[in-house]
Amino acid sequence: IPSATITKDDPGPRDAEPGVNSTLERVLPVGTALVASGHPLHPDVTKPCPFCLRIASGDVESRNSLAVAFRDQYPVSPGHTLVVPSRHVTSLFDVDEEELKEVWSLIGEAKLRVAAERQVDGWNIGTNIGDAGGQTVHHAHVHLIPRYRGDVEDPEVVYAA
Ligand code: AMP
Ligand code: ZN
């Protein structure tokens, strides 16, 4: 577990969540570090959010005022990146317009970084919402997935400009 240090340019919490203290008792000791760092924990969690932990520890590839980007821990393709609002909200439907702009901006930057690293032939951008939608981390995030020709068999092109 990374130590929780907030870097100078960390935007910090925008909306302090109520119930932080009662949450703290349930998620000790990690919660102590997070709350001490000023990072909000979702009041309903029984274990700390892995993305909030990562944000609090500063272990991210890039950040702007409302979002961060980091590589997926279990990439489905080389360069698979997650772009995440810094505020803990459950899904992309809970992200406000200002945050969406910042998320989209980091997606663009991450795309340039990954494309500079390797020959990327295509991309998928997606988000899973809810257990039934395949969401396993309930902190909103967008997947940026580089695709490589031949990584799946014979994709059918229906229309090409
Ligand atoms: P989803 O299934 O859409 O909720 O995606 C969650 C993603 O988060 C998966 O692709 C995981 O590999 C990734 N993941 C889980 N924990 C971490 C972590 N601590 N750091 C980076 N990526 C993670
Ligand atoms: Zn979170």
XYZ file of N, CA and C and ligand atoms in Angstrom:
507
model
N 0.846 -1.200 0.000
C 0.000 0.000 0.000
C 0.881 1.250 0.000
N 0.677 2.106 -0.972
C 1.523 3.291 -1.049
C 1.228 4.252 0.098
N 2.243 4.993 0.494
C 1.989 5.979 1.548
C 1.230 7.137 0.918
N 0.359 7.723 1.706
C -0.494 8.759 1.153
C 0.162 10.122 1.282
N 0.670 10.602 0.185
C 1.195 11.956 0.179
C 0.520 12.713 -0.945
N 0.012 13.843 -0.637
C -0.630 14.667 -1.661
C 0.430 15.603 -2.219
N 0.597 15.582 -3.529
C 1.590 16.469 -4.125
C 1.011 17.876 -4.187
N 1.893 18.824 -4.379
C 1.485 20.232 -4.347
C 0.384 20.552 -5.341
N 0.510 19.957 -6.533
C -0.464 20.323 -7.571
C -1.718 19.461 -7.513
N -1.807 18.609 -6.485
C -3.019 17.807 -6.347
C -4.205 18.727 -6.089
N -5.263 18.553 -6.887
C -6.423 19.420 -6.688
C -7.110 19.210 -5.346
N -6.896 18.024 -4.723
C -7.527 17.755 -3.435
C -9.013 17.538 -3.596
N -9.672 17.305 -2.486
C -11.103 17.007 -2.565
C -11.897 18.233 -2.984
N -12.867 18.033 -3.852
C -13.758 19.144 -4.215
C -14.967 19.124 -3.312
N -15.509 17.918 -3.129
C -16.691 17.784 -2.293
C -16.319 16.870 -1.135
N -16.099 17.441 0.018
C -15.820 16.591 1.172
C -17.076 15.766 1.437
N -16.893 14.463 1.551
C -18.048 13.590 1.742
C -18.390 13.526 3.230
N -19.666 13.481 3.544
C -20.017 13.311 4.944
C -19.688 11.887 5.401
N -19.532 11.685 6.677
C -19.345 10.333 7.200
C -17.927 9.827 7.102
N -16.995 10.712 6.866
C -15.605 10.281 6.729
C -15.108 9.601 7.998
N -15.486 10.132 9.153
C -14.961 9.570 10.391
C -15.452 8.156 10.655
N -16.740 7.900 10.401
C -17.236 6.551 10.634
C -16.615 5.592 9.623
N -16.388 6.077 8.401
C -15.728 5.247 7.383
C -14.333 4.890 7.846
N -13.689 5.860 8.421
C -12.304 5.696 8.851
C -12.134 4.470 9.741
N -13.085 4.286 10.645
C -12.976 3.164 11.571
C -13.003 1.819 10.843
N -13.710 1.793 9.718
C -13.849 0.529 9.010
C -12.677 0.231 8.090
N -11.944 1.227 7.665
C -10.908 0.993 6.660
C -9.502 1.219 7.202
N -9.371 1.337 8.499
C -8.043 1.476 9.082
C -7.152 0.315 8.643
N -5.844 0.452 8.435
C -5.126 1.713 8.639
C -5.039 2.580 7.373
N -5.425 2.017 6.246
C -5.250 2.787 5.019
C -6.077 4.062 5.063
N -7.273 3.957 5.632
C -8.143 5.116 5.713
C -7.508 6.259 6.487
N -6.721 5.907 7.502
C -6.085 6.947 8.307
C -5.211 7.821 7.429
N -4.402 7.152 6.608
C -3.488 7.896 5.751
C -4.259 8.745 4.747
N -5.309 8.149 4.211
C -6.092 8.883 3.213
C -6.760 10.108 3.812
N -7.396 9.903 4.953
C -8.111 11.015 5.557
C -7.120 12.061 6.055
N -5.983 11.601 6.592
C -4.956 12.535 7.041
C -4.468 13.381 5.868
N -4.478 12.788 4.685
C -4.004 13.527 3.511
C -5.087 14.456 2.976
N -6.250 14.401 3.558
C -7.328 15.271 3.100
C -8.138 14.671 1.981
N -7.873 13.385 1.655
C -8.610 12.781 0.560
C -9.923 12.193 1.059
N -11.018 12.456 0.344
C -12.308 11.946 0.811
C -12.457 10.467 0.514
N -13.094 9.755 1.412
C -13.460 8.366 1.155
C -14.959 8.304 0.971
N -15.378 7.438 0.136
C -16.816 7.293 -0.040
C -17.416 6.736 1.247
N -18.518 7.309 1.722
C -19.047 6.886 3.024
C -19.515 5.433 3.064
N -19.792 4.845 1.921
C -20.327 3.484 1.925
C -19.273 2.392 1.796
N -18.014 2.773 1.646
C -17.027 1.734 1.372
C -16.697 0.927 2.612
N -16.403 -0.338 2.428
C -15.908 -1.148 3.531
C -14.435 -1.449 3.335
N -13.927 -1.187 2.142
C -12.483 -1.219 1.944
C -12.127 -0.052 1.038
N -10.886 0.396 1.104
C -10.554 1.612 0.376
C -10.616 1.408 -1.136
N -10.988 2.460 -1.825
C -11.082 2.426 -3.283
C -9.667 2.417 -3.865
N -9.356 1.450 -4.739
C -7.994 1.377 -5.277
C -7.604 2.616 -6.082
N -8.576 3.252 -6.707
C -8.241 4.441 -7.499
C -8.017 5.644 -6.593
N -8.815 5.762 -5.507
C -8.561 6.837 -4.543
C -7.188 6.667 -3.896
N -6.823 5.402 -3.613
C -5.500 5.132 -3.043
C -4.405 5.614 -3.984
N -4.579 5.273 -5.258
C -3.573 5.623 -6.245
C -3.463 7.155 -6.369
N -4.608 7.812 -6.373
C -4.625 9.274 -6.492
C -3.967 9.901 -5.264
N -4.303 9.369 -4.082
C -3.752 9.937 -2.846
C -2.245 9.725 -2.759
N -1.771 8.602 -3.313
C -0.334 8.322 -3.233
C 0.442 9.049 -4.322
N -0.256 9.600 -5.288
C 0.420 10.315 -6.373
C 0.950 9.394 -7.454
N 0.593 8.089 -7.379
C 1.110 7.107 -8.335
C 0.266 7.129 -9.622
N 0.384 8.230 -10.354
C -0.369 8.397 -11.599
C 0.585 8.858 -12.692
N 0.158 8.675 -13.929
C 1.024 9.052 -15.051
C 0.861 10.536 -15.380
N -0.364 11.018 -15.294
C -0.593 12.439 -15.564
C -1.837 12.880 -14.810
N -1.963 14.169 -14.674
C -3.118 14.704 -13.962
C -3.407 16.104 -14.474
N -4.638 16.556 -14.326
C -4.966 17.967 -14.487
C -5.827 18.364 -13.302
N -6.605 19.413 -13.423
C -7.252 19.940 -12.219
C -8.318 19.000 -11.657
N -8.933 18.140 -12.492
C -10.045 17.326 -11.993
C -9.930 15.841 -12.301
N -8.862 15.424 -12.986
C -8.768 14.015 -13.390
C -7.317 13.537 -13.374
N -7.174 12.212 -13.393
C -5.835 11.615 -13.463
C -5.861 10.491 -14.499
N -4.665 10.121 -14.962
C -4.537 8.973 -15.866
C -3.422 8.083 -15.351
N -3.640 6.761 -15.448
C -2.594 5.807 -15.099
C -2.807 4.548 -15.913
N -1.740 3.730 -16.003
C -1.857 2.490 -16.761
C -2.685 1.470 -15.985
N -3.485 0.702 -16.713
C -4.269 -0.356 -16.087
C -3.327 -1.429 -15.523
N -3.616 -1.867 -14.329
C -2.761 -2.869 -13.673
C -2.806 -4.221 -14.383
N -3.903 -4.522 -15.044
C -4.030 -5.773 -15.799
C -4.439 -5.437 -17.230
N -3.493 -4.913 -18.012
C -3.845 -4.385 -19.336
C -4.396 -5.450 -20.272
N -5.441 -5.103 -21.022
C -5.941 -6.026 -22.041
C -5.139 -5.895 -23.321
N -4.396 -4.802 -23.475
C -3.433 -4.675 -24.570
C -2.326 -3.746 -24.082
N -1.153 -3.813 -24.694
C -0.060 -2.942 -24.246
C -0.464 -1.463 -24.378
N -0.314 -0.711 -23.290
C -0.659 0.706 -23.312
C -2.033 1.025 -22.734
N -2.803 -0.011 -22.391
C -4.153 0.164 -21.805
C -4.075 1.147 -20.633
N -4.825 2.218 -20.748
C -4.753 3.318 -19.783
C -6.141 3.613 -19.228
N -6.194 4.023 -17.970
C -7.454 4.436 -17.358
C -7.413 5.935 -17.085
N -8.497 6.599 -17.404
C -8.623 8.023 -17.080
C -9.790 8.164 -16.109
N -9.526 8.839 -15.012
C -10.375 8.750 -13.826
C -10.600 10.155 -13.252
N -11.841 10.525 -12.946
C -12.030 11.793 -12.233
C -11.410 11.689 -10.839
N -10.769 12.746 -10.366
C -10.115 12.700 -9.050
C -11.137 12.551 -7.934
N -12.303 13.095 -8.145
C -13.371 12.973 -7.150
C -13.945 11.558 -7.218
N -14.192 10.959 -6.044
C -14.765 9.610 -6.039
C -16.244 9.690 -6.358
N -16.590 9.304 -7.581
C -17.995 9.127 -7.954
C -18.097 7.749 -8.572
N -19.296 7.164 -8.504
C -19.423 5.744 -8.827
C -19.245 5.448 -10.307
N -19.884 6.234 -11.148
C -19.806 5.893 -12.577
C -19.739 7.148 -13.422
N -19.530 6.955 -14.703
C -19.424 8.085 -15.618
C -20.709 8.922 -15.644
N -21.836 8.313 -15.306
C -23.081 9.079 -15.247
C -23.070 10.098 -14.099
N -22.183 9.930 -13.143
C -22.121 10.841 -11.997
C -21.074 11.947 -12.182
N -20.395 11.923 -13.307
C -19.328 12.885 -13.560
C -19.942 14.151 -14.161
N -19.568 15.323 -13.619
C -20.186 16.541 -14.156
C -19.437 17.035 -15.396
N -19.995 18.071 -16.026
C -19.483 18.498 -17.336
C -18.049 18.985 -17.273
N -17.742 19.709 -16.215
C -16.387 20.229 -16.040
C -15.390 19.069 -15.938
N -15.786 18.064 -15.157
C -14.912 16.896 -14.991
C -14.774 16.139 -16.307
N -15.884 16.019 -17.030
C -15.841 15.306 -18.314
C -14.835 15.954 -19.253
N -14.797 17.283 -19.244
C -13.859 18.008 -20.109
C -12.426 17.656 -19.745
N -12.169 17.599 -18.457
C -10.817 17.291 -18.001
C -10.463 15.829 -18.275
N -11.456 14.929 -18.114
C -11.251 13.518 -18.433
C -10.911 13.385 -19.921
N -11.673 14.048 -20.756
C -11.449 13.947 -22.202
C -10.076 14.508 -22.585
N -9.694 15.580 -21.923
C -8.390 16.181 -22.200
C -7.256 15.190 -21.878
N -7.384 14.484 -20.742
C -6.340 13.504 -20.381
C -6.357 12.298 -21.316
N -7.537 11.946 -21.827
C -7.608 10.844 -22.801
C -6.774 11.221 -24.029
N -6.931 12.464 -24.477
C -6.163 12.934 -25.642
C -4.667 12.893 -25.392
N -4.260 13.322 -24.199
C -2.829 13.326 -23.868
C -2.299 11.899 -23.760
N -3.074 11.033 -23.130
C -2.629 9.637 -22.961
C -2.507 8.956 -24.321
N -3.434 9.271 -25.212
C -3.397 8.698 -26.566
C -2.074 9.073 -27.250
N -1.665 10.340 -27.108
C -0.409 10.773 -27.728
C 0.783 10.046 -27.111
N 0.751 9.869 -25.800
C 1.870 9.192 -25.117
C 1.984 7.747 -25.571
N 0.849 7.051 -25.588
C 0.882 5.626 -25.977
C 1.299 5.494 -27.440
N 0.766 6.393 -28.283
C 1.092 6.326 -29.718
C 2.571 6.621 -29.963
N 3.186 7.381 -29.058
C 4.618 7.670 -29.207
C 5.459 6.470 -28.798
N 4.885 5.594 -28.000
C 5.622 4.418 -27.492
C 5.640 3.271 -28.472
N 4.568 3.094 -29.216
C 4.441 1.921 -30.085
C 3.529 2.226 -31.251
N 3.574 1.349 -32.248
C 2.720 1.483 -33.433
C 1.310 1.022 -33.087
N 0.411 1.978 -32.921
C -0.978 1.646 -32.590
C -1.809 1.767 -33.862
N -2.653 0.780 -34.113
C -3.446 0.784 -35.348
C -4.886 1.239 -35.145
N -5.374 1.179 -33.920
C -6.752 1.595 -33.646
C -6.934 1.739 -32.143
N -8.119 2.184 -31.744
C -8.367 2.451 -30.321
C -9.768 2.027 -29.935
N -9.947 1.657 -28.688
C -11.280 1.545 -28.084
C -11.300 2.478 -26.881
N -12.405 3.219 -26.751
C -12.639 4.032 -25.561
C -13.963 3.558 -24.987
N -13.958 3.209 -23.707
C -15.204 2.678 -23.169
C -15.273 2.796 -21.668
N -16.476 2.611 -21.175
C -16.661 2.622 -19.729
C -17.714 1.574 -19.360
N -17.478 0.863 -18.284
C -18.441 -0.121 -17.792
C -19.190 0.503 -16.622
N -20.491 0.288 -16.586
C -21.298 0.882 -15.520
C -22.160 -0.183 -14.838
N -21.967 -0.314 -13.546
C -22.737 -1.277 -12.756
C -22.151 -2.681 -12.857
N -22.452 -3.487 -11.840
C -21.970 -4.876 -11.831
C -22.357 -5.586 -13.117
N -23.621 -5.404 -13.518
C -24.114 -6.100 -14.707
C -23.448 -5.575 -15.967
N -22.926 -4.355 -15.896
C -22.219 -3.783 -17.039
C -20.742 -4.132 -17.032
N -20.326 -4.947 -16.069
C -18.925 -5.379 -16.026
C -18.020 -4.457 -15.232
N -18.623 -3.518 -14.461
C -17.790 -2.605 -13.674
C -17.285 -3.316 -12.430
N -15.974 -3.367 -12.262
C -15.401 -4.036 -11.094
C -14.843 -3.042 -10.083
N -14.496 -1.852 -10.525
C -14.069 -0.795 -9.605
C -15.099 0.320 -9.672
N -15.773 0.550 -8.551
C -16.875 1.495 -8.564
C -16.408 2.915 -8.267
N -15.390 3.318 -8.983
C -14.945 4.713 -9.075
C -14.888 4.954 -10.582
N -15.655 5.945 -11.043
C -15.803 6.171 -12.493
C -14.447 6.141 -13.208
N -14.404 5.497 -14.353
C -13.173 5.489 -15.145
C -13.477 5.194 -16.603
N -12.622 5.728 -17.463
C -12.738 5.474 -18.892
C -11.517 4.662 -19.322
N -11.777 3.567 -20.039
C -10.694 2.749 -20.581
C -10.242 3.330 -21.918
N -8.961 3.539 -22.062
C -8.375 3.878 -23.365
C -7.532 2.667 -23.762
N -7.998 1.960 -24.778
C -7.374 0.681 -25.131
C -6.801 0.750 -26.547
N -5.469 0.733 -26.642
C -4.869 0.710 -27.977
C -5.107 -0.641 -28.639
N -5.349 -0.624 -29.925
C -5.590 -1.853 -30.668
C -4.515 -2.022 -31.740
N -4.192 -3.261 -32.014
C -3.109 -3.593 -32.930
C -3.647 -4.521 -34.005
N -3.317 -4.197 -35.243
C -3.811 -5.018 -36.348
C -3.489 -6.486 -36.060
N -4.498 -7.331 -36.214
C -4.288 -8.761 -35.980
C -4.507 -9.187 -34.537
N -4.831 -8.231 -33.627
C -5.005 -8.644 -32.211
C -6.309 -9.414 -31.997
N -7.260 -9.285 -32.899
C -8.367 -10.243 -32.950
C -8.445 -10.739 -34.380
N -9.026 -11.917 -34.546
C -9.087 -12.503 -35.879
C -10.093 -11.782 -36.751
N -9.661 -11.342 -37.892
C -10.557 -10.972 -38.973
C -11.708 -10.032 -38.609
N -11.429 -8.825 -38.093
C -12.547 -7.917 -37.831
C -13.171 -7.467 -39.150
N -14.481 -7.518 -39.230
C -15.158 -7.198 -40.494
C -15.338 -5.684 -40.628
N -14.893 -5.118 -41.733
C -15.122 -3.697 -41.984
C -16.416 -3.557 -42.776
N -17.393 -2.876 -42.192
C -18.708 -2.734 -42.839
C -18.717 -1.490 -43.725
N -18.025 -0.453 -43.259
C -17.979 0.782 -44.038
C -16.619 1.413 -43.846
N -15.949 1.797 -44.914
C -14.683 2.504 -44.814
C -14.745 3.721 -45.706
N -14.400 4.885 -45.140
C -14.460 6.125 -45.932
C -13.299 6.148 -46.919
P -13.866 -2.142 -14.842
O -13.968 -3.632 -14.918
O -14.404 -1.421 -16.045
O -14.425 -1.608 -13.541
O -12.327 -1.815 -14.878
C -11.518 -1.792 -13.761
C -10.111 -1.837 -14.266
O -9.269 -1.415 -13.237
C -9.651 -3.225 -14.690
O -9.222 -3.179 -16.038
C -8.503 -3.539 -13.726
O -7.465 -4.206 -14.371
C -8.074 -2.162 -13.284
N -7.499 -2.046 -11.949
C -7.961 -2.598 -10.796
N -7.212 -2.168 -9.757
C -6.280 -1.317 -10.266
C -5.233 -0.544 -9.702
N -4.987 -0.547 -8.391
N -4.459 0.180 -10.531
C -4.693 0.196 -11.856
N -5.680 -0.500 -12.433
C -6.454 -1.251 -11.663
Zn -12.402 6.188 -5.441
